[in-house]
Tab-separated table of C-alpha atoms in Angstrom:
chain	number	residue	atom	x	y	z
A	1	MET	CA	164.920	109.077	38.227
A	2	PHE	CA	166.433	108.123	35.499
A	3	ALA	CA	165.424	105.505	33.098
A	4	LEU	CA	167.459	102.312	33.190
A	5	VAL	CA	167.365	99.167	31.063
A	6	TYR	CA	170.312	96.775	31.398
A	7	PRO	CA	170.266	93.128	30.358
A	8	GLU	CA	169.632	92.002	34.400
A	9	LYS	CA	167.683	95.266	35.179
A	10	ILE	CA	164.597	97.135	33.915
A	11	GLN	CA	164.309	100.484	35.717
A	12	LEU	CA	161.521	102.890	34.436
A	13	PRO	CA	160.258	106.111	36.644
A	14	ALA	CA	156.313	105.777	36.310
A	15	GLY	CA	155.479	107.432	32.250
A	16	ALA	CA	158.621	106.988	30.803
A	17	VAL	CA	158.608	105.330	27.133
A	18	VAL	CA	161.325	103.911	26.258
A	19	LEU	CA	162.321	102.917	22.600
A	20	LEU	CA	165.109	100.929	21.327
A	21	PRO	CA	165.909	99.401	18.396
A	22	ALA	CA	166.117	95.041	18.976
A	23	THR	CA	165.524	91.515	17.866
A	24	TRP	CA	162.753	89.302	18.123
A	25	GLN	CA	165.155	87.681	20.901
A	26	ASP	CA	165.840	91.098	22.621
A	27	TYR	CA	162.253	90.907	23.301
A	28	GLN	CA	161.383	87.544	24.385
A	29	SER	CA	164.961	88.093	27.138
A	30	LEU	CA	162.902	91.318	28.054
A	31	CYS	CA	159.648	89.137	28.793
A	32	VAL	CA	161.857	86.770	30.547
A	33	GLN	CA	163.320	89.632	32.890
A	34	ARG	CA	160.642	90.877	33.381
A	35	GLY	CA	158.563	87.882	34.731
A	36	ASP	CA	155.026	87.440	35.942
A	37	GLY	CA	154.788	91.885	36.366
A	38	SER	CA	153.180	93.462	34.496
A	39	ILE	CA	155.460	96.727	34.848
A	40	PRO	CA	157.331	97.437	32.385
A	41	ARG	CA	155.370	97.196	29.573
A	42	LEU	CA	156.350	95.464	26.932
A	43	LYS	CA	155.693	95.896	22.341
A	44	TYR	CA	157.645	94.746	20.227
A	45	ARG	CA	157.538	95.902	16.225
A	46	PRO	CA	159.761	94.388	14.132
A	47	GLY	CA	163.138	95.586	14.952
A	48	GLN	CA	161.821	97.810	18.166
A	49	VAL	CA	161.285	97.531	21.201
A	50	PHE	CA	158.773	99.864	23.552
A	51	LEU	CA	158.808	99.727	27.166
A	52	MET	CA	156.249	101.960	29.208
A	53	SER	CA	155.673	102.438	33.503
A	54	PRO	CA	152.481	103.391	33.300
A	55	LEU	CA	150.926	106.334	35.624
A	56	PRO	CA	148.788	105.853	38.643
A	57	GLY	CA	145.581	107.125	36.108
A	58	HIS	CA	146.355	104.695	33.522
A	59	GLU	CA	145.582	101.680	35.777
A	60	ARG	CA	142.744	103.644	37.362
A	61	ASP	CA	141.216	104.802	34.045
A	62	ALA	CA	141.463	101.285	32.457
A	63	HIS	CA	139.843	99.121	35.863
A	64	LEU	CA	136.541	101.996	35.011
A	65	ILE	CA	136.386	101.177	31.517
A	66	ALA	CA	136.330	97.713	31.684
A	67	SER	CA	134.053	97.857	34.184
A	68	ILE	CA	131.985	99.802	32.317
A	69	VAL	CA	131.859	96.441	29.903
A	70	THR	CA	131.314	94.340	32.488
A	71	THR	CA	128.261	95.823	33.715
A	72	LEU	CA	127.070	96.258	30.386
A	73	LEU	CA	127.800	92.465	29.437
A	74	ASP	CA	126.125	91.353	32.807
A	75	HIS	CA	122.705	93.491	32.787
A	76	ASP	CA	122.726	91.244	29.611
A	77	GLY	CA	123.276	88.360	30.643
A	78	ARG	CA	126.215	87.613	28.463
A	79	GLU	CA	129.067	85.016	29.200
A	80	TYR	CA	132.185	86.443	28.990
A	81	ASP	CA	136.155	85.693	29.714
A	82	ALA	CA	138.154	89.210	30.426
A	83	PHE	CA	142.122	89.429	31.105
A	84	THR	CA	144.602	92.115	32.342
A	85	PRO	CA	147.432	91.292	32.126
A	86	VAL	CA	147.541	89.505	29.638
A	87	THR	CA	150.574	89.279	27.323
A	88	MET	CA	149.939	89.394	23.004
A	89	THR	CA	153.128	87.827	21.046
A	90	LEU	CA	153.090	86.461	17.195
A	91	PRO	CA	156.669	84.853	16.365
A	92	GLU	CA	158.522	88.015	14.428
A	93	GLU	CA	155.974	89.518	14.102
A	94	SER	CA	154.533	91.767	16.758
A	95	GLY	CA	154.152	91.558	20.490
A	96	ILE	CA	152.035	94.054	22.695
A	97	GLU	CA	149.625	93.712	26.203
A	98	PRO	CA	146.267	95.443	25.988
A	99	ASP	CA	145.300	96.299	29.296
A	100	TYR	CA	142.296	94.379	29.341
A	101	CYS	CA	140.688	92.233	26.573
A	102	PHE	CA	137.629	90.453	26.449
A	103	TYR	CA	136.018	87.414	25.213
A	104	ILE	CA	132.528	87.396	25.288
A	105	ASP	CA	131.260	85.711	21.269
A	106	HIS	CA	134.649	83.075	21.686
A	107	TRP	CA	134.834	82.927	25.390
A	108	HIS	CA	133.938	79.374	25.578
A	109	ALA	CA	137.070	78.912	23.711
A	110	VAL	CA	139.809	80.047	25.848
A	111	SER	CA	137.179	79.770	29.365
A	112	GLY	CA	140.191	77.456	31.690
A	113	LYS	CA	143.006	77.870	29.529
A	114	LYS	CA	146.380	79.173	30.945
A	115	ARG	CA	147.536	79.797	28.398
A	116	ILE	CA	146.220	81.556	24.233
A	117	GLY	CA	147.823	80.126	21.539
A	118	TRP	CA	147.153	83.732	19.335
A	119	GLN	CA	148.353	81.660	16.625
A	120	GLN	CA	145.562	79.269	16.868
A	121	ASP	CA	143.278	80.507	19.057
A	122	PRO	CA	140.346	83.304	17.916
A	123	PRO	CA	141.534	86.723	18.614
A	124	PRO	CA	140.094	88.512	21.987
A	125	ASP	CA	136.410	90.280	20.798
A	126	LEU	CA	137.358	93.186	22.347
A	127	VAL	CA	140.561	95.304	23.888
A	128	ILE	CA	140.650	98.468	26.261
A	129	GLU	CA	144.214	100.605	25.671
A	130	ILE	CA	144.404	103.181	27.754
A	131	ASP	CA	146.957	106.404	25.959
A	132	VAL	CA	148.261	108.426	28.404
A	133	THR	CA	151.891	108.675	26.415
A	134	SER	CA	151.335	108.255	22.936
A	135	TYR	CA	152.556	104.208	23.079
A	136	SER	CA	149.363	102.792	21.918
A	137	ASP	CA	148.431	102.397	18.372
A	138	VAL	CA	145.343	100.585	17.498
A	139	GLN	CA	147.258	99.945	13.745
A	140	ASP	CA	149.127	96.876	16.101
A	141	TYR	CA	145.695	95.162	16.803
A	142	LEU	CA	145.791	93.998	13.262
A	143	PRO	CA	147.841	91.087	13.028
A	144	TYR	CA	145.772	89.744	15.782
A	145	ARG	CA	142.299	90.198	13.596
A	146	VAL	CA	140.991	92.384	16.800
A	147	PRO	CA	137.275	93.403	15.588
A	148	GLU	CA	136.772	95.955	18.140
A	149	VAL	CA	138.776	99.006	19.640
A	150	TRP	CA	137.786	100.662	22.497
A	151	LEU	CA	141.014	103.573	23.094
A	152	TYR	CA	140.634	105.857	25.453
A	153	LYS	CA	142.839	109.007	24.763
A	154	ASN	CA	142.765	113.040	25.933
A	155	GLN	CA	140.127	112.352	28.127
A	156	ARG	CA	138.024	110.125	24.727
A	157	THR	CA	136.864	106.737	24.458
A	158	LEU	CA	137.496	105.872	21.079
A	159	ILE	CA	135.773	103.209	19.325
A	160	TYR	CA	137.126	101.352	16.290
A	161	GLN	CA	136.602	97.955	14.834
A	162	LEU	CA	138.157	95.375	12.108
A	163	GLU	CA	135.909	95.978	9.154
A	164	ASP	CA	136.692	92.853	6.903
A	165	VAL	CA	138.427	93.532	3.601
A	166	LEU	CA	136.568	91.310	1.588
A	167	LYS	CA	133.155	92.049	2.293
A	168	GLY	CA	131.472	92.948	-1.340
A	169	SER	CA	134.332	91.586	-3.329
A	170	SER	CA	133.618	88.952	-5.548
């Protein structure tokens, strides 16, 4: 099966990743075209749109790691809110769709909201990304200031924490 990207239809085989030159408006049009579905996954970087259709193992791995997180949080009696799918956007700068995001310390700030305002609401405390196709990059979460990103890649979970670059400066 071939990847087809038309203004009225997007069709990608499982595991396909397509990179297109694009504007923010192009990205927004693709999001509208896709509607409330989660496939294809879309990512925007200035001048580029990535489209990805996950493999079956991708969703299985995402659910497994999210289940581990929820089990640990439940065991500790922690309140949290989790979202999947979710589209994080900063106009003209970034658009990304983590596999899961968890609000743990800031769960009360988003609890019950239908939409999260990425410019005014706090970022998720934890994002989980499953990378089967080299589509994921933890750097994509820097504009959102996500404190922790778990990236599952090559059967390993890599944990990245955002360091305060101002820490220790006078």
